[in-house]
GROMACS .gro file of C-alpha atoms in nm:
model
  457
    1MET     CA    1   0.000   0.000   0.000
    2ASP     CA    2   0.129   0.344  -0.092
    3ARG     CA    3   0.188   0.593   0.184
    4PHE     CA    4   0.192   0.972   0.163
    5ALA     CA    5   0.253   1.249   0.417
    6ILE     CA    6   0.123   1.603   0.439
    7ILE     CA    7   0.295   1.836   0.685
    8LEU     CA    8   0.110   2.155   0.773
    9ALA     CA    9   0.364   2.436   0.806
   10ALA     CA   10   0.199   2.745   0.660
   11GLY     CA   11   0.104   2.936   0.975
   12LYS     CA   12   0.293   3.248   1.072
   13GLY     CA   13   0.302   3.173   1.444
   14THR     CA   14   0.221   3.518   1.579
   15ARG     CA   15   0.232   3.396   1.939
   16MET     CA   16   0.603   3.327   1.904
   17LYS     CA   17   0.652   3.704   1.870
   18SER     CA   18   0.950   3.645   1.646
   19LYS     CA   19   1.101   3.746   1.313
   20VAL     CA   20   1.179   3.376   1.264
   21TYR     CA   21   0.909   3.171   1.089
   22LYS     CA   22   0.752   2.948   1.355
   23VAL     CA   23   0.843   2.601   1.228
   24LEU     CA   24   1.206   2.711   1.178
   25HIS     CA   25   1.260   2.774   1.549
   26PRO     CA   26   1.518   2.516   1.659
   27VAL     CA   27   1.468   2.246   1.918
   28CYS     CA   28   1.805   2.103   2.022
   29GLY     CA   29   1.974   2.249   1.718
   30LYS     CA   30   1.725   2.135   1.454
   31ALA     CA   31   1.427   2.326   1.315
   32MET     CA   32   1.092   2.197   1.441
   33VAL     CA   33   0.972   2.111   1.091
   34GLN     CA   34   1.299   1.928   1.022
   35HIS     CA   35   1.236   1.706   1.324
   36VAL     CA   36   0.893   1.621   1.182
   37ILE     CA   37   1.023   1.554   0.830
   38ASP     CA   38   1.307   1.336   0.961
   39GLU     CA   39   1.067   1.117   1.160
   40VAL     CA   40   0.816   1.092   0.875
   41SER     CA   41   1.097   0.992   0.639
   42LYS     CA   42   1.141   0.671   0.842
   43LEU     CA   43   0.787   0.556   0.758
   44GLN     CA   44   0.858   0.438   0.401
   45VAL     CA   45   0.632   0.702   0.250
   46GLN     CA   46   0.634   0.754  -0.125
   47SER     CA   47   0.610   1.133  -0.105
   48ILE     CA   48   0.616   1.406   0.159
   49TYR     CA   49   0.431   1.730   0.089
   50THR     CA   50   0.499   2.028   0.314
   51ILE     CA   51   0.236   2.302   0.299
   52ILE     CA   52   0.411   2.636   0.334
   53GLY     CA   53   0.294   2.995   0.347
   54TYR     CA   54   0.466   3.263   0.552
   55GLY     CA   55   0.842   3.234   0.525
   56ALA     CA   56   0.817   2.988   0.237
   57GLU     CA   57   1.158   3.069   0.091
   58GLU     CA   58   1.327   3.045   0.431
   59VAL     CA   59   1.178   2.700   0.485
   60LYS     CA   60   1.297   2.580   0.143
   61ALA     CA   61   1.645   2.719   0.205
   62GLN     CA   62   1.683   2.552   0.543
   63VAL     CA   63   1.506   2.220   0.485
   64GLY     CA   64   1.620   2.155   0.128
   65ASP     CA   65   1.486   1.902  -0.119
   66VAL     CA   66   1.391   1.623   0.121
   67THR     CA   67   1.026   1.718   0.079
   68ASN     CA   68   0.793   1.854  -0.188
   69TYR     CA   69   0.657   2.203  -0.122
   70ILE     CA   70   0.308   2.333  -0.185
   71LEU     CA   71   0.227   2.701  -0.129
   72GLN     CA   72  -0.088   2.798   0.061
   73GLU     CA   73  -0.123   3.163  -0.036
   74GLU     CA   74  -0.411   3.229   0.205
   75GLN     CA   75  -0.426   3.062   0.544
   76LEU     CA   76  -0.789   2.955   0.568
   77GLY     CA   77  -0.766   2.669   0.813
   78THR     CA   78  -0.622   2.319   0.835
   79GLY     CA   79  -0.873   2.173   0.592
   80HIS     CA   80  -0.789   2.440   0.337
   81ALA     CA   81  -0.418   2.366   0.385
   82VAL     CA   82  -0.463   1.997   0.307
   83MET     CA   83  -0.677   2.089   0.005
   84GLN     CA   84  -0.366   2.246  -0.148
   85ALA     CA   85  -0.230   1.893  -0.206
   86GLN     CA   86  -0.535   1.791  -0.407
   87GLY     CA   87  -0.360   1.832  -0.740
   88GLU     CA   88  -0.085   1.594  -0.629
   89LEU     CA   89  -0.278   1.333  -0.432
   90ALA     CA   90  -0.650   1.333  -0.520
   91GLY     CA   91  -0.755   1.002  -0.673
   92LYS     CA   92  -0.452   0.806  -0.551
   93GLN     CA   93  -0.502   0.492  -0.345
   94GLY     CA   94  -0.318   0.454  -0.016
   95THR     CA   95  -0.271   0.601   0.331
   96THR     CA   96  -0.201   0.966   0.397
   97ILE     CA   97  -0.072   1.086   0.732
   98VAL     CA   98  -0.140   1.450   0.814
   99LEU     CA   99   0.057   1.621   1.088
  100CYS     CA  100   0.170   1.965   1.195
  101GLY     CA  101   0.516   2.113   1.146
  102ASP     CA  102   0.524   2.245   1.502
  103THR     CA  103   0.518   1.901   1.671
  104PRO     CA  104   0.892   1.825   1.697
  105LEU     CA  105   0.860   1.558   1.966
  106LEU     CA  106   0.660   1.306   1.762
  107THR     CA  107   0.859   0.988   1.700
  108SER     CA  108   0.856   0.757   1.402
  109GLU     CA  109   0.766   0.469   1.637
  110THR     CA  110   0.440   0.639   1.735
  111LEU     CA  111   0.360   0.739   1.379
  112GLN     CA  112   0.433   0.386   1.257
  113ALA     CA  113   0.198   0.241   1.521
  114LEU     CA  114  -0.072   0.489   1.418
  115MET     CA  115  -0.043   0.392   1.052
  116LYS     CA  116  -0.029   0.020   1.133
  117GLN     CA  117  -0.355   0.033   1.330
  118HIS     CA  118  -0.519   0.244   1.059
  119GLU     CA  119  -0.429  -0.002   0.784
  120GLU     CA  120  -0.508  -0.316   0.985
  121GLU     CA  121  -0.853  -0.186   1.077
  122ASN     CA  122  -0.916  -0.065   0.722
  123ALA     CA  123  -1.036   0.265   0.870
  124ALA     CA  124  -1.130   0.574   0.675
  125VAL     CA  125  -0.953   0.788   0.933
  126THR     CA  126  -0.752   0.715   1.245
  127VAL     CA  127  -0.690   0.989   1.499
  128LEU     CA  128  -0.375   1.006   1.711
  129THR     CA  129  -0.491   1.068   2.067
  130ALA     CA  130  -0.330   1.107   2.407
  131LYS     CA  131  -0.437   1.119   2.769
  132ALA     CA  132  -0.395   1.468   2.914
  133ASP     CA  133  -0.384   1.543   3.287
  134ASP     CA  134  -0.532   1.882   3.203
  135PRO     CA  135  -0.733   1.849   2.880
  136ALA     CA  136  -0.874   2.203   2.888
  137GLY     CA  137  -0.869   2.360   2.543
  138TYR     CA  138  -0.828   2.032   2.356
  139GLY     CA  139  -1.088   1.850   2.148
  140ARG     CA  140  -1.217   1.543   2.336
  141VAL     CA  141  -1.232   1.195   2.186
  142LEU     CA  142  -1.555   1.022   2.289
  143ARG     CA  143  -1.567   0.645   2.244
  144ASN     CA  144  -1.840   0.384   2.228
  145GLN     CA  145  -1.843   0.094   2.472
  146ASP     CA  146  -1.656  -0.123   2.220
  147GLY     CA  147  -1.377   0.134   2.201
  148SER     CA  148  -1.467   0.272   1.861
  149VAL     CA  149  -1.479   0.647   1.816
  150LYS     CA  150  -1.822   0.794   1.876
  151LYS     CA  151  -1.729   1.153   1.799
  152ILE     CA  152  -1.470   1.423   1.854
  153VAL     CA  153  -1.600   1.736   2.019
  154GLU     CA  154  -1.416   2.066   2.058
  155HIS     CA  155  -1.371   2.195   2.412
  156LYS     CA  156  -1.594   2.497   2.357
  157ASP     CA  157  -1.876   2.275   2.227
  158ALA     CA  158  -1.842   2.000   2.490
  159THR     CA  159  -2.091   1.941   2.771
  160GLU     CA  160  -1.975   1.934   3.132
  161ASP     CA  161  -1.967   1.553   3.125
  162GLU     CA  162  -1.774   1.550   2.797
  163ARG     CA  163  -1.519   1.791   2.939
  164THR     CA  164  -1.426   1.535   3.205
  165VAL     CA  165  -1.290   1.308   2.932
  166GLN     CA  166  -0.908   1.314   2.934
  167GLU     CA  167  -0.844   1.157   2.593
  168ILE     CA  168  -0.769   1.441   2.354
  169ASN     CA  169  -0.727   1.488   1.980
  170THR     CA  170  -0.362   1.565   1.905
  171GLY     CA  171  -0.421   1.699   1.553
  172THR     CA  172  -0.236   1.414   1.380
  173TYR     CA  173  -0.439   1.186   1.153
  174CYS     CA  174  -0.417   0.894   0.913
  175PHE     CA  175  -0.665   0.898   0.625
  176ASP     CA  176  -0.760   0.673   0.342
  177ASN     CA  177  -0.623   0.908   0.077
  178ALA     CA  178  -0.917   0.891  -0.166
  179LEU     CA  179  -1.171   0.937   0.114
  180LEU     CA  180  -0.972   1.230   0.255
  181PHE     CA  181  -1.017   1.440  -0.057
  182HIS     CA  182  -1.373   1.317  -0.099
  183ALA     CA  183  -1.455   1.449   0.250
  184LEU     CA  184  -1.260   1.771   0.201
  185SER     CA  185  -1.482   1.859  -0.095
  186GLN     CA  186  -1.775   1.871   0.149
  187VAL     CA  187  -1.611   2.073   0.428
  188SER     CA  188  -1.774   2.411   0.483
  189ASN     CA  189  -1.632   2.733   0.623
  190ASP     CA  190  -1.962   2.824   0.788
  191ASN     CA  191  -1.813   2.907   1.126
  192ALA     CA  192  -1.705   3.207   1.329
  193GLN     CA  193  -1.357   3.212   1.179
  194GLY     CA  194  -1.470   3.148   0.821
  195GLU     CA  195  -1.212   2.868   0.791
  196TYR     CA  196  -1.210   2.508   0.666
  197TYR     CA  197  -1.128   2.266   0.945
  198LEU     CA  198  -0.970   1.927   0.882
  199PRO     CA  199  -1.145   1.756   1.179
  200ASP     CA  200  -1.478   1.821   1.002
  201CYS     CA  201  -1.376   1.540   0.766
  202ILE     CA  202  -1.409   1.293   1.052
  203GLU     CA  203  -1.778   1.363   1.108
  204ILE     CA  204  -1.845   1.363   0.733
  205LEU     CA  205  -1.686   1.019   0.692
  206LYS     CA  206  -1.863   0.885   1.001
  207GLN     CA  207  -2.200   1.005   0.872
  208GLU     CA  208  -2.133   0.820   0.549
  209GLY     CA  209  -2.081   0.498   0.744
  210HIS     CA  210  -1.703   0.478   0.720
  211LYS     CA  211  -1.498   0.352   1.012
  212VAL     CA  212  -1.332   0.609   1.240
  213SER     CA  213  -1.053   0.473   1.458
  214ALA     CA  214  -0.823   0.620   1.724
  215TYR     CA  215  -0.475   0.525   1.841
  216GLN     CA  216  -0.371   0.651   2.185
  217THR     CA  217  -0.003   0.718   2.240
  218GLU     CA  218   0.132   0.655   2.588
  219ASP     CA  219   0.335   0.976   2.598
  220PHE     CA  220   0.130   1.296   2.599
  221ASN     CA  221   0.444   1.510   2.578
  222GLU     CA  222   0.526   1.360   2.240
  223THR     CA  223   0.220   1.526   2.088
  224MET     CA  224   0.300   1.876   2.212
  225GLY     CA  225   0.245   2.155   1.962
  226VAL     CA  226   0.477   2.455   1.998
  227ASN     CA  227   0.296   2.787   1.967
  228ASP     CA  228   0.495   3.019   2.194
  229ARG     CA  229   0.832   3.053   2.363
  230VAL     CA  230   0.714   2.878   2.679
  231ALA     CA  231   0.616   2.566   2.484
  232LEU     CA  232   0.941   2.595   2.287
  233SER     CA  233   1.145   2.577   2.607
  234GLN     CA  234   0.938   2.281   2.728
  235ALA     CA  235   0.992   2.097   2.402
  236GLU     CA  236   1.364   2.173   2.422
  237ALA     CA  237   1.383   2.025   2.773
  238ILE     CA  238   1.196   1.709   2.673
  239MET     CA  239   1.405   1.662   2.359
  240ARG     CA  240   1.728   1.726   2.551
  241GLU     CA  241   1.636   1.460   2.806
  242ARG     CA  242   1.556   1.217   2.523
  243ILE     CA  243   1.887   1.286   2.346
  244ASN     CA  244   2.096   1.257   2.662
  245ARG     CA  245   1.923   0.934   2.759
  246THR     CA  246   1.997   0.783   2.418
  247HIS     CA  247   2.367   0.872   2.446
  248MET     CA  248   2.390   0.727   2.796
  249LEU     CA  249   2.224   0.403   2.686
  250ASN     CA  250   2.481   0.389   2.406
  251GLY     CA  251   2.774   0.403   2.648
  252VAL     CA  252   2.837   0.773   2.703
  253SER     CA  253   2.868   0.901   3.062
  254ILE     CA  254   2.685   1.229   3.118
  255ILE     CA  255   2.759   1.344   3.472
  256ASP     CA  256   2.475   1.595   3.502
  257PRO     CA  257   2.217   1.548   3.222
  258ALA     CA  258   2.008   1.843   3.339
  259ASN     CA  259   2.302   2.075   3.269
  260THR     CA  260   2.434   1.917   2.949
  261TYR     CA  261   2.314   2.044   2.612
  262ILE     CA  262   2.360   1.816   2.311
  263ASP     CA  263   2.203   1.883   1.971
  264ALA     CA  264   2.005   1.612   1.797
  265THR     CA  265   2.269   1.587   1.522
  266VAL     CA  266   2.570   1.522   1.751
  267LYS     CA  267   2.747   1.183   1.760
  268ILE     CA  268   2.951   1.062   2.059
  269GLY     CA  269   3.163   0.747   2.099
  270GLN     CA  270   3.157   0.495   2.382
  271ASP     CA  271   3.321   0.565   2.718
  272THR     CA  272   3.338   0.936   2.656
  273VAL     CA  273   3.251   1.144   2.963
  274ILE     CA  274   3.058   1.469   2.927
  275GLN     CA  275   3.108   1.695   3.228
  276PRO     CA  276   2.844   1.948   3.349
  277GLY     CA  277   2.781   2.272   3.162
  278SER     CA  278   2.900   2.140   2.827
  279ILE     CA  279   2.730   2.231   2.497
  280LEU     CA  280   2.775   2.018   2.185
  281ARG     CA  281   2.616   2.170   1.875
  282GLY     CA  282   2.554   2.105   1.507
  283ASN     CA  283   2.731   1.825   1.325
  284THR     CA  284   2.984   1.766   1.601
  285GLN     CA  285   3.137   1.420   1.626
  286VAL     CA  286   3.325   1.316   1.940
  287GLY     CA  287   3.521   0.990   1.950
  288GLU     CA  288   3.572   0.735   2.225
  289ASP     CA  289   3.733   0.770   2.569
  290CYS     CA  290   3.725   1.150   2.571
  291ILE     CA  291   3.661   1.382   2.862
  292ILE     CA  292   3.463   1.686   2.752
  293GLY     CA  293   3.416   1.971   2.995
  294PRO     CA  294   3.322   2.095   3.234
  295HIS     CA  295   3.182   2.408   3.066
  296THR     CA  296   3.303   2.336   2.715
  297GLU     CA  297   3.131   2.448   2.395
  298ILE     CA  298   3.193   2.253   2.074
  299THR     CA  299   3.021   2.346   1.746
  300ASN     CA  300   3.050   2.158   1.416
  301CYS     CA  301   3.376   1.990   1.505
  302LYS     CA  302   3.523   1.644   1.451
  303VAL     CA  303   3.699   1.532   1.766
  304GLY     CA  304   3.900   1.208   1.778
  305ASP     CA  305   3.964   0.960   2.058
  306ARG     CA  306   4.117   0.995   2.406
  307ASN     CA  307   4.105   1.374   2.416
  308HIS     CA  308   4.062   1.594   2.720
  309ILE     CA  309   3.895   1.928   2.648
  310ARG     CA  310   3.796   2.145   2.941
  311GLN     CA  311   3.649   2.494   2.984
  312SER     CA  312   3.712   2.575   2.619
  313VAL     CA  313   3.535   2.679   2.299
  314LEU     CA  314   3.585   2.498   1.968
  315SER     CA  315   3.412   2.563   1.635
  316GLU     CA  316   3.428   2.442   1.275
  317SER     CA  317   3.755   2.256   1.332
  318GLU     CA  318   3.908   1.910   1.363
  319VAL     CA  319   4.093   1.759   1.657
  320GLY     CA  320   4.301   1.441   1.638
  321ASN     CA  321   4.368   1.186   1.913
  322GLU     CA  322   4.520   1.220   2.261
  323VAL     CA  323   4.496   1.598   2.255
  324GLN     CA  324   4.476   1.822   2.563
  325ILE     CA  325   4.288   2.149   2.522
  326GLY     CA  326   4.222   2.404   2.793
  327PRO     CA  327   4.133   2.529   3.031
  328PHE     CA  328   4.012   2.851   2.864
  329ALA     CA  329   4.136   2.783   2.512
  330HIS     CA  330   3.963   2.897   2.192
  331ILE     CA  331   3.987   2.691   1.873
  332ARG     CA  332   3.838   2.901   1.594
  333PRO     CA  333   3.717   2.785   1.251
  334GLU     CA  334   3.929   2.601   0.994
  335SER     CA  335   4.183   2.471   1.241
  336MET     CA  336   4.332   2.122   1.234
  337ILE     CA  337   4.479   2.004   1.565
  338HIS     CA  338   4.683   1.688   1.511
  339ASP     CA  339   4.750   1.404   1.755
  340LYS     CA  340   4.914   1.450   2.096
  341VAL     CA  341   4.898   1.829   2.085
  342LYS     CA  342   4.871   2.043   2.396
  343VAL     CA  343   4.678   2.371   2.375
  344GLY     CA  344   4.682   2.532   2.717
  345ASN     CA  345   4.511   2.811   2.902
  346PHE     CA  346   4.430   3.134   2.719
  347VAL     CA  347   4.556   3.009   2.383
  348GLU     CA  348   4.365   3.106   2.070
  349ILE     CA  349   4.413   2.916   1.744
  350LYS     CA  350   4.251   3.025   1.416
  351LYS     CA  351   4.273   2.878   1.065
  352THR     CA  352   4.585   2.686   1.161
  353VAL     CA  353   4.731   2.341   1.107
  354PHE     CA  354   4.891   2.244   1.438
  355GLY     CA  355   5.130   1.951   1.398
  356GLU     CA  356   5.157   1.629   1.596
  357GLY     CA  357   5.311   1.662   1.941
  358SER     CA  358   5.336   2.041   1.929
  359LYS     CA  359   5.256   2.262   2.226
  360ALA     CA  360   5.124   2.606   2.298
  361SER     CA  361   5.082   2.588   2.671
  362HIS     CA  362   4.967   2.937   2.759
  363LEU     CA  363   4.883   3.291   2.654
  364SER     CA  364   4.937   3.265   2.279
  365TYR     CA  365   4.762   3.360   1.956
  366ILE     CA  366   4.829   3.136   1.655
  367GLY     CA  367   4.636   3.251   1.348
  368ASP     CA  368   4.678   3.172   0.978
  369ALA     CA  369   4.967   2.939   1.045
  370GLU     CA  370   5.117   2.603   0.956
  371VAL     CA  371   5.286   2.457   1.262
  372GLY     CA  372   5.497   2.142   1.220
  373LYS     CA  373   5.564   1.849   1.452
  374ASP     CA  374   5.708   1.879   1.802
  375VAL     CA  375   5.708   2.258   1.802
  376ASN     CA  376   5.715   2.441   2.133
  377LEU     CA  377   5.554   2.785   2.140
  378GLY     CA  378   5.651   2.965   2.457
  379CYS     CA  379   5.423   3.178   2.670
  380GLY     CA  380   5.305   3.487   2.483
  381SER     CA  381   5.396   3.365   2.133
  382ILE     CA  382   5.207   3.555   1.863
  383THR     CA  383   5.174   3.507   1.489
  384VAL     CA  384   5.125   3.863   1.367
  385ASN     CA  385   4.901   3.775   1.071
  386TYR     CA  386   4.714   4.097   0.990
  387ASP     CA  387   4.845   4.428   0.853
  388GLY     CA  388   4.509   4.602   0.868
  389LYS     CA  389   4.407   4.497   0.518
  390ARG     CA  390   4.517   4.140   0.453
  391LYS     CA  391   4.597   3.819   0.643
  392TYR     CA  392   4.935   3.649   0.590
  393LEU     CA  393   5.068   3.299   0.655
  394THR     CA  394   5.325   3.197   0.915
  395LYS     CA  395   5.509   2.867   0.856
  396ILE     CA  396   5.683   2.700   1.148
  397ASP     CA  397   5.866   2.380   1.056
  398ASP     CA  398   5.923   2.072   1.274
  399HIS     CA  399   6.112   2.084   1.605
  400VAL     CA  400   6.115   2.464   1.630
  401PHE     CA  401   6.143   2.627   1.972
  402VAL     CA  402   5.986   2.972   2.006
  403GLY     CA  403   6.085   3.156   2.322
  404CYS     CA  404   5.842   3.345   2.540
  405ASN     CA  405   5.693   3.675   2.429
  406SER     CA  406   5.796   3.638   2.065
  407ASN     CA  407   5.622   3.797   1.766
  408LEU     CA  408   5.637   3.623   1.429
  409VAL     CA  409   5.540   3.888   1.176
  410ALA     CA  410   5.384   3.720   0.871
  411PRO     CA  411   5.454   3.634   0.599
  412VAL     CA  412   5.746   3.452   0.755
  413THR     CA  413   5.894   3.100   0.763
  414ILE     CA  414   6.082   2.946   1.056
  415GLY     CA  415   6.304   2.660   0.939
  416LYS     CA  416   6.328   2.313   1.087
  417GLY     CA  417   6.492   2.297   1.429
  418ALA     CA  418   6.535   2.674   1.459
  419TYR     CA  419   6.542   2.850   1.795
  420ILE     CA  420   6.377   3.189   1.849
  421ALA     CA  421   6.513   3.378   2.146
  422ALA     CA  422   6.263   3.505   2.401
  423GLY     CA  423   6.133   3.854   2.339
  424SER     CA  424   6.215   3.854   1.967
  425THR     CA  425   6.013   4.018   1.692
  426ILE     CA  426   6.086   3.813   1.379
  427THR     CA  427   6.026   3.987   1.047
  428ASP     CA  428   6.253   3.780   0.819
  429ASP     CA  429   6.270   3.408   0.747
  430VAL     CA  430   6.481   3.203   0.988
  431PRO     CA  431   6.698   2.921   0.844
  432GLY     CA  432   6.680   2.571   0.989
  433ASP     CA  433   6.890   2.506   1.302
  434ALA     CA  434   6.956   2.880   1.343
  435LEU     CA  435   6.926   3.085   1.660
  436SER     CA  436   6.742   3.406   1.584
  437ILE     CA  437   6.758   3.702   1.819
  438ALA     CA  438   6.559   4.009   1.727
  439ARG     CA  439   6.554   4.243   2.022
  440ALA     CA  440   6.738   4.552   2.146
  441ARG     CA  441   7.064   4.485   2.327
  442GLN     CA  442   7.041   4.517   2.704
  443VAL     CA  443   7.205   4.826   2.852
  444ASN     CA  444   7.265   4.861   3.229
  445LYS     CA  445   7.320   5.215   3.358
  446GLU     CA  446   7.483   5.176   3.695
  447ASN     CA  447   7.387   5.402   3.987
  448TYR     CA  448   7.114   5.555   3.769
  449VAL     CA  449   6.844   5.522   4.033
  450SER     CA  450   7.052   5.695   4.300
  451LYS     CA  451   7.126   5.987   4.068
  452LEU     CA  452   6.761   6.010   3.973
  453ASN     CA  453   6.656   6.025   4.337
  454MET     CA  454   6.916   6.299   4.411
  455ASN     CA  455   6.786   6.510   4.122
  456ASN     CA  456   6.432   6.481   4.251
  457GLU     CA  457   6.516   6.610   4.602
   0.00000   0.00000   0.00000
């Protein structure tokens, strides 16, 4: 049986009070609508159609070509939104799942169970429901004694007895595709809002004698729709707990899950320990047997095995194996830190290849550089890479020793095994195995202080 999906993502989301289109707000580093699309993609559907309106171009740019897009120029209700797919789907046989782009916590397991029940019962429509501790504001699902759906009634239309029912309509549905568009053709906008509502299809199909089914998920939180910043933060917390739990079950130690923030796209190897206050974002990959944190921020980096990174910030870079970084180091984009490197406190590295076994232990800036193997950069070493208009490259070959408080003014090359005396400002290339001293000669003026004091009396 063919399967199709329609994702409703055309609403502006005025309650978010944001310049960002609602379904593009991220939950654990991934746009809400992307979460939905990723889960739906696991259902072996033939086609996904995302109904877009406000912010259409932004959605296309961020989500890409993993879905088909259909523009709803006027937002006239959920039924009207689904009608926009009529040209693509009307007349086709199969199952169509309809869900909202602001429900990032739905899982493919729940959606698969919903579709399985729908197809096994040969229903015209199956509603995803959940039990709510506080169902106020939700449509209630009323069942017959045999468990079949009697009707779905909106909160405002429900009687006092009906309002005591805790099973609610989540707004996610499976339809027989042909019957869906048959029912939509009969939906009216004769209501206070003048809109076409998708749930009206349920009553139409029931009146025609078709079977209406309901599948109740065990997790109410999974069905949460995000309409404002409060709900966004709640969804973030639930997703974060889910992500952290998955990593821990896969062999990662997270010391304080409540204070560890890992995006949905991050991968972490076994026996790595994540200390409190750490943030792992984007397409970050961390290998095995690492210690990350405390209070470390890593964004879009590939980190190898057996590394210790603490109280530091890394972005858009790659780190090898057995590397020590921090505390208070900053690895900026386009850097490659090779194996067994030490990057110590208050060291900043930018757009630099840092060779195996090399060290910058403290208080250095290394930018736009190629650093060889087993190089020692003393405290206060600086690659002077910028003349106010352009950046220039510094090359430091293997086994170089750079003394403390040295400036390497690019473009400059330091040859293999060279030694830079402390306090030097190097403006010319240094040959291999040379000692380079570039500083004023020391002059001692004896008895100067005594004479100065006598003159000041």
